[in-house]
Amino acid sequence: MATVTLGTKEIPGVIALFDVDDTLTPARRPISETMKKTLAQLRTKIAIGYVGGSDLIKQKEQIGEDVLDLFDYAFSENGLTAYKMGQQLTSQSFIGFFGEEKYQKLANFILRHIADLDIPRKRGTFIEFRNGMINVSPIGRNCSRKERNEFEAYDKIHNIRPKMITALKENFPDYGLIFSIGGQISFDIMPAGWDKTYCLRHIENENFKTIHFFGDKTFEGGNDYEIFTHPKITGHTVSSPDNTQRILSELFGI
């Protein structure tokens, strides 16, 4: 197959952006070969990109070491780290934006709050510092898959993450923070405007007439909500990678 570039799409002026977990892959699990083939077929028709909250290292774990070669656009950390045709674009920094003093006040509050939580299990890595955000996990990102599933079920009943977000909003009203719940065990904290809509800055001058977005957490408070409801977006709520493939088949005949 000939190399497909942005200028050789069958349907010019159209791009599809994808969330990663539970959209292209099962949560924190590898992508299937079937999905990879679907994306390769789709890429001949339109431009494609992914936009995920995790860093590039985690996205390589799920999608593959060749992740930057599979998409026209790759947006890690909501687009704070971005690539076009494998070439890195300008990036932003959470710590550069807030400064060390404000960050430490926030981190100390989070750790004290987690220390006082009465939950069935706590493991390790409660705060994961990323380039464009911080990821907070009350159970700790070092938990096992079984413990991850247990916490997700527990959180649905006891609202551990929503209550923690409420406490942060009350205690840091002047920080200009936004919060989004994604995945099973954590939530993201970032400056206002640094949600998944941030990635749109990188394509605003690319003359796309239609921008599709596919994501599973499109409800208010979910980490796909802001981009799903953006006026320039044609949004699609999905429930699984299989569901994503069915919708793509209906839309683009692949």
PDB file of N, CA, C and O in Angstrom, residues 182-223:
ATOM      1  N   GLY A 182     -11.320   9.978  34.780  1.00  0.00           N
ATOM      2  CA  GLY A 182     -11.079   9.095  33.644  1.00  0.00           C
ATOM      3  C   GLY A 182     -10.551   7.764  34.124  1.00  0.00           C
ATOM      4  O   GLY A 182      -9.893   7.667  35.159  1.00  0.00           O
ATOM      5  N   GLY A 183     -10.845   6.707  33.396  1.00  0.00           N
ATOM      6  CA  GLY A 183     -10.361   5.398  33.795  1.00  0.00           C
ATOM      7  C   GLY A 183     -11.076   4.880  35.032  1.00  0.00           C
ATOM      8  O   GLY A 183     -12.141   5.350  35.414  1.00  0.00           O
ATOM      9  N   GLN A 184     -10.454   3.928  35.691  1.00  0.00           N
ATOM     10  CA  GLN A 184     -11.089   3.237  36.804  1.00  0.00           C
ATOM     11  C   GLN A 184     -10.706   3.770  38.180  1.00  0.00           C
ATOM     12  O   GLN A 184     -11.487   3.636  39.125  1.00  0.00           O
ATOM     13  N   ILE A 185      -9.509   4.343  38.320  1.00  0.00           N
ATOM     14  CA  ILE A 185      -8.987   4.571  39.670  1.00  0.00           C
ATOM     15  C   ILE A 185      -8.503   5.989  39.933  1.00  0.00           C
ATOM     16  O   ILE A 185      -8.021   6.270  41.029  1.00  0.00           O
ATOM     17  N   SER A 186      -8.608   6.898  38.982  1.00  0.00           N
ATOM     18  CA  SER A 186      -7.943   8.176  39.157  1.00  0.00           C
ATOM     19  C   SER A 186      -8.745   9.328  38.559  1.00  0.00           C
ATOM     20  O   SER A 186      -9.790   9.132  37.942  1.00  0.00           O
ATOM     21  N   PHE A 187      -8.220  10.533  38.753  1.00  0.00           N
ATOM     22  CA  PHE A 187      -8.747  11.705  38.068  1.00  0.00           C
ATOM     23  C   PHE A 187      -7.593  12.651  37.766  1.00  0.00           C
ATOM     24  O   PHE A 187      -6.532  12.588  38.383  1.00  0.00           O
ATOM     25  N   ASP A 188      -7.804  13.510  36.780  1.00  0.00           N
ATOM     26  CA  ASP A 188      -6.777  14.445  36.340  1.00  0.00           C
ATOM     27  C   ASP A 188      -7.067  15.840  36.862  1.00  0.00           C
ATOM     28  O   ASP A 188      -8.228  16.246  36.989  1.00  0.00           O
ATOM     29  N   ILE A 189      -6.005  16.586  37.143  1.00  0.00           N
ATOM     30  CA  ILE A 189      -6.097  17.988  37.534  1.00  0.00           C
ATOM     31  C   ILE A 189      -5.235  18.791  36.574  1.00  0.00           C
ATOM     32  O   ILE A 189      -4.071  18.451  36.339  1.00  0.00           O
ATOM     33  N   MET A 190      -5.805  19.869  36.031  1.00  0.00           N
ATOM     34  CA  MET A 190      -5.059  20.684  35.069  1.00  0.00           C
ATOM     35  C   MET A 190      -5.590  22.111  35.095  1.00  0.00           C
ATOM     36  O   MET A 190      -6.677  22.373  35.614  1.00  0.00           O
ATOM     37  N   PRO A 191      -4.850  23.043  34.540  1.00  0.00           N
ATOM     38  CA  PRO A 191      -5.365  24.411  34.440  1.00  0.00           C
ATOM     39  C   PRO A 191      -6.580  24.459  33.515  1.00  0.00           C
ATOM     40  O   PRO A 191      -6.708  23.650  32.587  1.00  0.00           O
ATOM     41  N   ALA A 192      -7.480  25.413  33.762  1.00  0.00           N
ATOM     42  CA  ALA A 192      -8.644  25.583  32.900  1.00  0.00           C
ATOM     43  C   ALA A 192      -8.189  25.757  31.447  1.00  0.00           C
ATOM     44  O   ALA A 192      -7.234  26.484  31.165  1.00  0.00           O
ATOM     45  N   GLY A 193      -8.860  25.053  30.547  1.00  0.00           N
ATOM     46  CA  GLY A 193      -8.508  25.109  29.133  1.00  0.00           C
ATOM     47  C   GLY A 193      -7.524  24.042  28.709  1.00  0.00           C
ATOM     48  O   GLY A 193      -7.235  23.900  27.516  1.00  0.00           O
ATOM     49  N   TRP A 194      -7.005  23.280  29.695  1.00  0.00           N
ATOM     50  CA  TRP A 194      -6.036  22.242  29.364  1.00  0.00           C
ATOM     51  C   TRP A 194      -6.677  20.853  29.342  1.00  0.00           C
ATOM     52  O   TRP A 194      -5.994  19.843  29.476  1.00  0.00           O
ATOM     53  N   ASP A 195      -7.989  20.800  29.159  1.00  0.00           N
ATOM     54  CA  ASP A 195      -8.669  19.518  28.971  1.00  0.00           C
ATOM     55  C   ASP A 195      -8.422  19.060  27.537  1.00  0.00           C
ATOM     56  O   ASP A 195      -7.558  19.608  26.839  1.00  0.00           O
ATOM     57  N   LYS A 196      -9.192  18.092  27.063  1.00  0.00           N
ATOM     58  CA  LYS A 196      -8.922  17.534  25.735  1.00  0.00           C
ATOM     59  C   LYS A 196      -9.169  18.522  24.595  1.00  0.00           C
ATOM     60  O   LYS A 196      -8.689  18.312  23.480  1.00  0.00           O
ATOM     61  N   THR A 197      -9.878  19.620  24.876  1.00  0.00           N
ATOM     62  CA  THR A 197     -10.042  20.630  23.830  1.00  0.00           C
ATOM     63  C   THR A 197      -8.714  21.313  23.510  1.00  0.00           C
ATOM     64  O   THR A 197      -8.589  21.958  22.464  1.00  0.00           O
ATOM     65  N   TYR A 198      -7.726  21.165  24.390  1.00  0.00           N
ATOM     66  CA  TYR A 198      -6.419  21.780  24.128  1.00  0.00           C
ATOM     67  C   TYR A 198      -5.840  21.291  22.800  1.00  0.00           C
ATOM     68  O   TYR A 198      -5.198  22.049  22.079  1.00  0.00           O
ATOM     69  N   CYS A 199      -6.089  20.036  22.466  1.00  0.00           N
ATOM     70  CA  CYS A 199      -5.513  19.472  21.242  1.00  0.00           C
ATOM     71  C   CYS A 199      -6.009  20.186  19.992  1.00  0.00           C
ATOM     72  O   CYS A 199      -5.342  20.181  18.949  1.00  0.00           O
ATOM     73  N   LEU A 200      -7.191  20.810  20.078  1.00  0.00           N
ATOM     74  CA  LEU A 200      -7.753  21.476  18.907  1.00  0.00           C
ATOM     75  C   LEU A 200      -6.906  22.661  18.462  1.00  0.00           C
ATOM     76  O   LEU A 200      -6.972  23.078  17.298  1.00  0.00           O
ATOM     77  N   ARG A 201      -6.106  23.198  19.377  1.00  0.00           N
ATOM     78  CA  ARG A 201      -5.220  24.304  19.011  1.00  0.00           C
ATOM     79  C   ARG A 201      -4.243  23.890  17.921  1.00  0.00           C
ATOM     80  O   ARG A 201      -3.803  24.716  17.111  1.00  0.00           O
ATOM     81  N   HIS A 202      -3.885  22.622  17.925  1.00  0.00           N
ATOM     82  CA  HIS A 202      -2.875  22.142  16.977  1.00  0.00           C
ATOM     83  C   HIS A 202      -3.440  21.905  15.574  1.00  0.00           C
ATOM     84  O   HIS A 202      -2.668  21.734  14.632  1.00  0.00           O
ATOM     85  N   ILE A 203      -4.754  21.873  15.447  1.00  0.00           N
ATOM     86  CA  ILE A 203      -5.336  21.602  14.129  1.00  0.00           C
ATOM     87  C   ILE A 203      -6.249  22.727  13.644  1.00  0.00           C
ATOM     88  O   ILE A 203      -6.866  22.613  12.579  1.00  0.00           O
ATOM     89  N   GLU A 204      -6.306  23.834  14.402  1.00  0.00           N
ATOM     90  CA  GLU A 204      -7.251  24.894  14.051  1.00  0.00           C
ATOM     91  C   GLU A 204      -6.930  25.554  12.716  1.00  0.00           C
ATOM     92  O   GLU A 204      -7.823  26.140  12.075  1.00  0.00           O
ATOM     93  N   ASN A 205      -5.691  25.476  12.260  1.00  0.00           N
ATOM     94  CA  ASN A 205      -5.312  26.079  10.975  1.00  0.00           C
ATOM     95  C   ASN A 205      -5.117  25.052   9.876  1.00  0.00           C
ATOM     96  O   ASN A 205      -4.506  25.342   8.846  1.00  0.00           O
ATOM     97  N   GLU A 206      -5.644  23.839  10.096  1.00  0.00           N
ATOM     98  CA  GLU A 206      -5.453  22.756   9.129  1.00  0.00           C
ATOM     99  C   GLU A 206      -6.625  22.602   8.157  1.00  0.00           C
ATOM    100  O   GLU A 206      -6.663  21.655   7.371  1.00  0.00           O
ATOM    101  N   ASN A 207      -7.612  23.497   8.255  1.00  0.00           N
ATOM    102  CA  ASN A 207      -8.750  23.528   7.315  1.00  0.00           C
ATOM    103  C   ASN A 207      -9.619  22.277   7.366  1.00  0.00           C
ATOM    104  O   ASN A 207     -10.166  21.850   6.343  1.00  0.00           O
ATOM    105  N   PHE A 208      -9.759  21.683   8.560  1.00  0.00           N
ATOM    106  CA  PHE A 208     -10.692  20.570   8.698  1.00  0.00           C
ATOM    107  C   PHE A 208     -12.110  21.124   8.816  1.00  0.00           C
ATOM    108  O   PHE A 208     -12.411  21.943   9.682  1.00  0.00           O
ATOM    109  N   LYS A 209     -12.979  20.678   7.928  1.00  0.00           N
ATOM    110  CA  LYS A 209     -14.378  21.128   7.944  1.00  0.00           C
ATOM    111  C   LYS A 209     -15.215  20.314   8.927  1.00  0.00           C
ATOM    112  O   LYS A 209     -16.208  20.804   9.468  1.00  0.00           O
ATOM    113  N   THR A 210     -14.823  19.060   9.142  1.00  0.00           N
ATOM    114  CA  THR A 210     -15.542  18.187  10.070  1.00  0.00           C
ATOM    115  C   THR A 210     -14.536  17.515  10.990  1.00  0.00           C
ATOM    116  O   THR A 210     -13.564  16.914  10.527  1.00  0.00           O
ATOM    117  N   ILE A 211     -14.777  17.621  12.296  1.00  0.00           N
ATOM    118  CA  ILE A 211     -13.918  16.983  13.294  1.00  0.00           C
ATOM    119  C   ILE A 211     -14.782  16.035  14.113  1.00  0.00           C
ATOM    120  O   ILE A 211     -15.637  16.478  14.889  1.00  0.00           O
ATOM    121  N   HIS A 212     -14.591  14.745  13.920  1.00  0.00           N
ATOM    122  CA  HIS A 212     -15.285  13.736  14.708  1.00  0.00           C
ATOM    123  C   HIS A 212     -14.474  13.446  15.967  1.00  0.00           C
ATOM    124  O   HIS A 212     -13.241  13.432  15.936  1.00  0.00           O
ATOM    125  N   PHE A 213     -15.180  13.196  17.069  1.00  0.00           N
ATOM    126  CA  PHE A 213     -14.507  12.726  18.285  1.00  0.00           C
ATOM    127  C   PHE A 213     -15.249  11.518  18.822  1.00  0.00           C
ATOM    128  O   PHE A 213     -16.477  11.527  18.939  1.00  0.00           O
ATOM    129  N   PHE A 214     -14.484  10.475  19.188  1.00  0.00           N
ATOM    130  CA  PHE A 214     -15.035   9.245  19.741  1.00  0.00           C
ATOM    131  C   PHE A 214     -14.481   9.059  21.153  1.00  0.00           C
ATOM    132  O   PHE A 214     -13.263   9.036  21.351  1.00  0.00           O
ATOM    133  N   GLY A 215     -15.388   8.922  22.138  1.00  0.00           N
ATOM    134  CA  GLY A 215     -14.943   8.729  23.510  1.00  0.00           C
ATOM    135  C   GLY A 215     -16.014   8.062  24.346  1.00  0.00           C
ATOM    136  O   GLY A 215     -17.201   8.087  23.996  1.00  0.00           O
ATOM    137  N   ASP A 216     -15.608   7.488  25.475  1.00  0.00           N
ATOM    138  CA  ASP A 216     -16.568   6.779  26.329  1.00  0.00           C
ATOM    139  C   ASP A 216     -17.035   7.613  27.517  1.00  0.00           C
ATOM    140  O   ASP A 216     -18.163   7.451  27.975  1.00  0.00           O
ATOM    141  N   LYS A 217     -16.203   8.526  28.013  1.00  0.00           N
ATOM    142  CA  LYS A 217     -16.584   9.309  29.190  1.00  0.00           C
ATOM    143  C   LYS A 217     -17.023  10.709  28.758  1.00  0.00           C
ATOM    144  O   LYS A 217     -16.399  11.722  29.090  1.00  0.00           O
ATOM    145  N   THR A 218     -18.125  10.747  28.023  1.00  0.00           N
ATOM    146  CA  THR A 218     -18.626  12.000  27.466  1.00  0.00           C
ATOM    147  C   THR A 218     -19.630  12.687  28.377  1.00  0.00           C
ATOM    148  O   THR A 218     -20.137  13.763  28.050  1.00  0.00           O
ATOM    149  N   PHE A 219     -19.930  12.088  29.523  1.00  0.00           N
ATOM    150  CA  PHE A 219     -20.854  12.680  30.486  1.00  0.00           C
ATOM    151  C   PHE A 219     -20.176  13.843  31.212  1.00  0.00           C
ATOM    152  O   PHE A 219     -18.944  13.926  31.260  1.00  0.00           O
ATOM    153  N   GLU A 220     -20.970  14.740  31.780  1.00  0.00           N
ATOM    154  CA  GLU A 220     -20.413  15.874  32.502  1.00  0.00           C
ATOM    155  C   GLU A 220     -19.566  15.373  33.671  1.00  0.00           C
ATOM    156  O   GLU A 220     -19.997  14.558  34.468  1.00  0.00           O
ATOM    157  N   GLY A 221     -18.333  15.856  33.748  1.00  0.00           N
ATOM    158  CA  GLY A 221     -17.382  15.388  34.752  1.00  0.00           C
ATOM    159  C   GLY A 221     -16.435  14.337  34.213  1.00  0.00           C
ATOM    160  O   GLY A 221     -15.390  14.084  34.803  1.00  0.00           O
ATOM    161  N   GLY A 222     -16.787  13.707  33.097  1.00  0.00           N
ATOM    162  CA  GLY A 222     -15.897  12.742  32.459  1.00  0.00           C
ATOM    163  C   GLY A 222     -14.826  13.460  31.656  1.00  0.00           C
ATOM    164  O   GLY A 222     -14.998  14.616  31.236  1.00  0.00           O
ATOM    165  N   ASN A 223     -13.710  12.789  31.402  1.00  0.00           N
ATOM    166  CA  ASN A 223     -12.601  13.490  30.765  1.00  0.00           C
ATOM    167  C   ASN A 223     -12.754  13.660  29.254  1.00  0.00           C
ATOM    168  O   ASN A 223     -11.869  14.204  28.596  1.00  0.00           O
TER     169      ASN A 223
END
